[in-house]
Coordinates of C-alpha atoms in Angstrom, one line a residue:
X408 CA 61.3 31.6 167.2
X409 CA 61.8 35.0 168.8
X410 CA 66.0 34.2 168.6
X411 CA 65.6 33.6 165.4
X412 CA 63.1 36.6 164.3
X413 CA 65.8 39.0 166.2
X414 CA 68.8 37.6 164.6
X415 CA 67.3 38.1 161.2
X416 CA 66.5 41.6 161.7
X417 CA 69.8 42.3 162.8
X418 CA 71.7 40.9 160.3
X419 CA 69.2 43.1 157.5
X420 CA 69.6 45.8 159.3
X421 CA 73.8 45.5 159.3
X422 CA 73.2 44.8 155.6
X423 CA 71.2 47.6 154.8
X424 CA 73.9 49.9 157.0
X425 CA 76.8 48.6 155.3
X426 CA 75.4 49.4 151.4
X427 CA 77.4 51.8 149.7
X428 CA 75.7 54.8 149.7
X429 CA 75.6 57.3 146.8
X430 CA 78.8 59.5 146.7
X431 CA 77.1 63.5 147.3
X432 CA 79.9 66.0 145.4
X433 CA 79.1 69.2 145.8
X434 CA 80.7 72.7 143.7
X435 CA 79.2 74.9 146.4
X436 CA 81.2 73.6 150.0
X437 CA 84.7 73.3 150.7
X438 CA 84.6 69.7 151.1
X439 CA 86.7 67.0 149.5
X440 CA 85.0 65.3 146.7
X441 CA 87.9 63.9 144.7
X442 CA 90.2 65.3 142.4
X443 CA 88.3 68.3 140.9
X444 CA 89.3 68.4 137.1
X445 CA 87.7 64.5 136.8
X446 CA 84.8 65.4 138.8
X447 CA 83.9 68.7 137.8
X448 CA 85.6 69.6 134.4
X449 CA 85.4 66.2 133.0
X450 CA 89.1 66.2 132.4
X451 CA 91.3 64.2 134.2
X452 CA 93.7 64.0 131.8
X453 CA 94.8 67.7 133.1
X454 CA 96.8 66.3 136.4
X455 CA 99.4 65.4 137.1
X456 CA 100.8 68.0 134.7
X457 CA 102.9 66.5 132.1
X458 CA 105.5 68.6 132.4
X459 CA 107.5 70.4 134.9
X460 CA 107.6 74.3 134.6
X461 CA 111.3 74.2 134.3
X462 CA 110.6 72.0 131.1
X463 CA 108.5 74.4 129.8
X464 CA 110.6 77.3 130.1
X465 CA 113.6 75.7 128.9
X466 CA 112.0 74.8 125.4
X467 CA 110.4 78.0 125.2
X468 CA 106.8 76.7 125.4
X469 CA 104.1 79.2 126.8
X470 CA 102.4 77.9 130.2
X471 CA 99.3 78.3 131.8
X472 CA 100.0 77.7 135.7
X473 CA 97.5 77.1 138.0
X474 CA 97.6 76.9 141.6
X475 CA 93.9 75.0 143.4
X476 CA 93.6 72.9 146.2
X477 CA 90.4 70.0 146.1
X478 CA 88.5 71.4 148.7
X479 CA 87.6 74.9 148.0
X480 CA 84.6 75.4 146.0
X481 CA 85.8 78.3 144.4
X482 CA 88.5 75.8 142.5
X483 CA 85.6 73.3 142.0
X484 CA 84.0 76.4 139.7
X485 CA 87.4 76.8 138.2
X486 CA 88.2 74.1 137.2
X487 CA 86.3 73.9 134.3
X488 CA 87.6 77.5 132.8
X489 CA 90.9 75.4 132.8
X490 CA 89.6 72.7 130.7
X491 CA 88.2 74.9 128.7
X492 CA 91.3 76.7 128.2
X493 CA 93.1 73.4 127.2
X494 CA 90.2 72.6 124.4
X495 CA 91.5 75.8 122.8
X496 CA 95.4 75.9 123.3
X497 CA 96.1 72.2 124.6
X498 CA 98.4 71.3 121.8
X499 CA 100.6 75.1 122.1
X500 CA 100.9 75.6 125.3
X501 CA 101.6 73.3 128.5
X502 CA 98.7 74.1 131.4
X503 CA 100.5 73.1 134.7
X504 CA 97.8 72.5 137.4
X505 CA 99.7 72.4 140.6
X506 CA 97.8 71.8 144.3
X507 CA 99.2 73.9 146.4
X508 CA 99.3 70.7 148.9
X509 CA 101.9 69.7 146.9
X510 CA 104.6 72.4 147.1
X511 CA 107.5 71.8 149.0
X512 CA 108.1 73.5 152.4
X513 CA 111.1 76.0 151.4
X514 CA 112.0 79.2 152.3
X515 CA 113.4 80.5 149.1
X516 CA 112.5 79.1 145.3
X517 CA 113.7 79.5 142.2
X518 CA 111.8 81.2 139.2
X519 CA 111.7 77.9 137.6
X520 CA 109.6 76.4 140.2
X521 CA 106.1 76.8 141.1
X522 CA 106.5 77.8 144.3
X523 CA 108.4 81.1 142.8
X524 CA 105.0 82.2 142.2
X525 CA 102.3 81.3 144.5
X526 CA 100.8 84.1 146.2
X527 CA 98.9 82.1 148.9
X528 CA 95.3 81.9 147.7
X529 CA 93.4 79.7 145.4
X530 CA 93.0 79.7 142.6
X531 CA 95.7 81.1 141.4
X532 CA 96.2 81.8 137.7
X533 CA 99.5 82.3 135.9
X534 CA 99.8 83.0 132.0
X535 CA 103.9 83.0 131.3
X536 CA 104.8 83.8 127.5
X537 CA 107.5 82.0 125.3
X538 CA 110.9 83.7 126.6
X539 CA 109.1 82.8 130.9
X540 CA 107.8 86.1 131.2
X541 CA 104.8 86.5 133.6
X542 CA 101.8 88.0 131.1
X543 CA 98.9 87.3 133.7
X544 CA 99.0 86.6 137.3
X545 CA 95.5 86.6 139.4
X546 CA 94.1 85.6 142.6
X547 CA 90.4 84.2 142.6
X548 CA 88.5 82.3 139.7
X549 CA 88.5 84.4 136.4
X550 CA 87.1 83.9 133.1
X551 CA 88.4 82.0 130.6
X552 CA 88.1 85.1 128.1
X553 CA 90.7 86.3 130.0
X554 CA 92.8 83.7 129.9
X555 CA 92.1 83.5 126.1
X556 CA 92.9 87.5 125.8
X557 CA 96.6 87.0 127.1
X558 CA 97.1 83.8 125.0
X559 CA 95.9 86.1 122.1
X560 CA 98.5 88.3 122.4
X561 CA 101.1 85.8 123.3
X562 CA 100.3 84.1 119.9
X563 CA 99.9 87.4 117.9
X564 CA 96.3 86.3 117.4
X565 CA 93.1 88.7 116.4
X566 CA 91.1 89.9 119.8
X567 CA 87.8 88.2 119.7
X568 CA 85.8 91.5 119.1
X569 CA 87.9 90.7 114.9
X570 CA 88.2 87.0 115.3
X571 CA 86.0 84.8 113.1
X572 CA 83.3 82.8 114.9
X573 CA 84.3 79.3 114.9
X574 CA 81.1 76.5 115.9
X575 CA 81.6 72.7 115.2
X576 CA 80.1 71.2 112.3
X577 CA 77.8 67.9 113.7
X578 CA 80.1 65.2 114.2
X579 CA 79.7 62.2 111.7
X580 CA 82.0 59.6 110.7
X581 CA 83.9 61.7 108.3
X582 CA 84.2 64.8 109.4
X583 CA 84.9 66.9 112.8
X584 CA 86.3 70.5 111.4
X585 CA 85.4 74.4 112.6
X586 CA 84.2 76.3 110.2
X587 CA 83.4 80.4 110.0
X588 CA 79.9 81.3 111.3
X589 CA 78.2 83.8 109.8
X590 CA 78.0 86.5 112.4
X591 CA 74.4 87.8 113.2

């Protein structure tokens, strides 16, 4: 009876040991958590980047490159200033998220590859105009108002401080569109 008794408490006890526990993420450690613009931006349609940044210099398209590794909590943080970034100027620009994993070993690139520009830190942020011409290049997380201020003049848009405030009506069936907002 004792046999018995014992056996059944270890096989609960393997059970209860072998139960998936919860998966803990974190934005505030340097640990692996998964890819970071699924987990923490909500996005994962940002990687792998669509295109390559020799494709996007070669039809002229302005870019948005960013350098980030997984594990570094300050790219955890950023990672949702480059979503943002693509809810605003996904569909004129290509946003190359690159991790930095990824790069080949070289000693020498070419200014059409990523690697032509890394600096060694992440993140790394990289605004490049329409004729490939660097407009912003920082080291650390920064705003995306920043961001957004290059791409302004890039696209020979208003600054903000003159730009019309744009909130989204409630979304229905019919109807999704921005419209002006009275400014206070």
């Amino acid at each position: 009876m004792l046999n018995r008794f014992m056996l059944a408490f270890v096989a609960l006890l393997m059970i209860c040991l072998t139960i998936a526990q919860p998966a803990w993420a974190s934005l505030d450690d340097d640990r692996y958590d998964g890819e970071i613009f699924a987990l923490y931006a909500g996005n994962g349609s940002l990687v792998p980047p669509k295109m390559t940044l020799a494709d996007t210099m070669k039809q002229k398209k302005p870019a948005l490159l960013v350098f980030y590794t997984d594990d570094s909590s300050d790219c955890k943080r950023f990672s949702n200033v480059v979503s943002q970034t693509q809810a605003f100027y996904g569909r004129v620009i290509d946003i190359l998220p690159i991790r930095v994993d990824s790069l080949p070993l070289k000693d020498k690139f070419e200014p059409t590859e990523p690697g032509y520009y890394y600096k060694g830190f992440v993140p790394q942020t990289i605004v490049f105009d329409q004729t490939g011409k660097v407009r912003l290049n920082e080291v650390g997380a920064i705003s995306y108002e920043q961001i957004d201020d290059e791409f302004r003049k890039v696209f020979d848009l208003l600054p903000r401080s003159e730009s019309v405030i744009l909130k989204r009506r409630p979304v229905n069936e019919i109807n999704t569109e921005l419209v002006p907002q009275a400014k206070p």
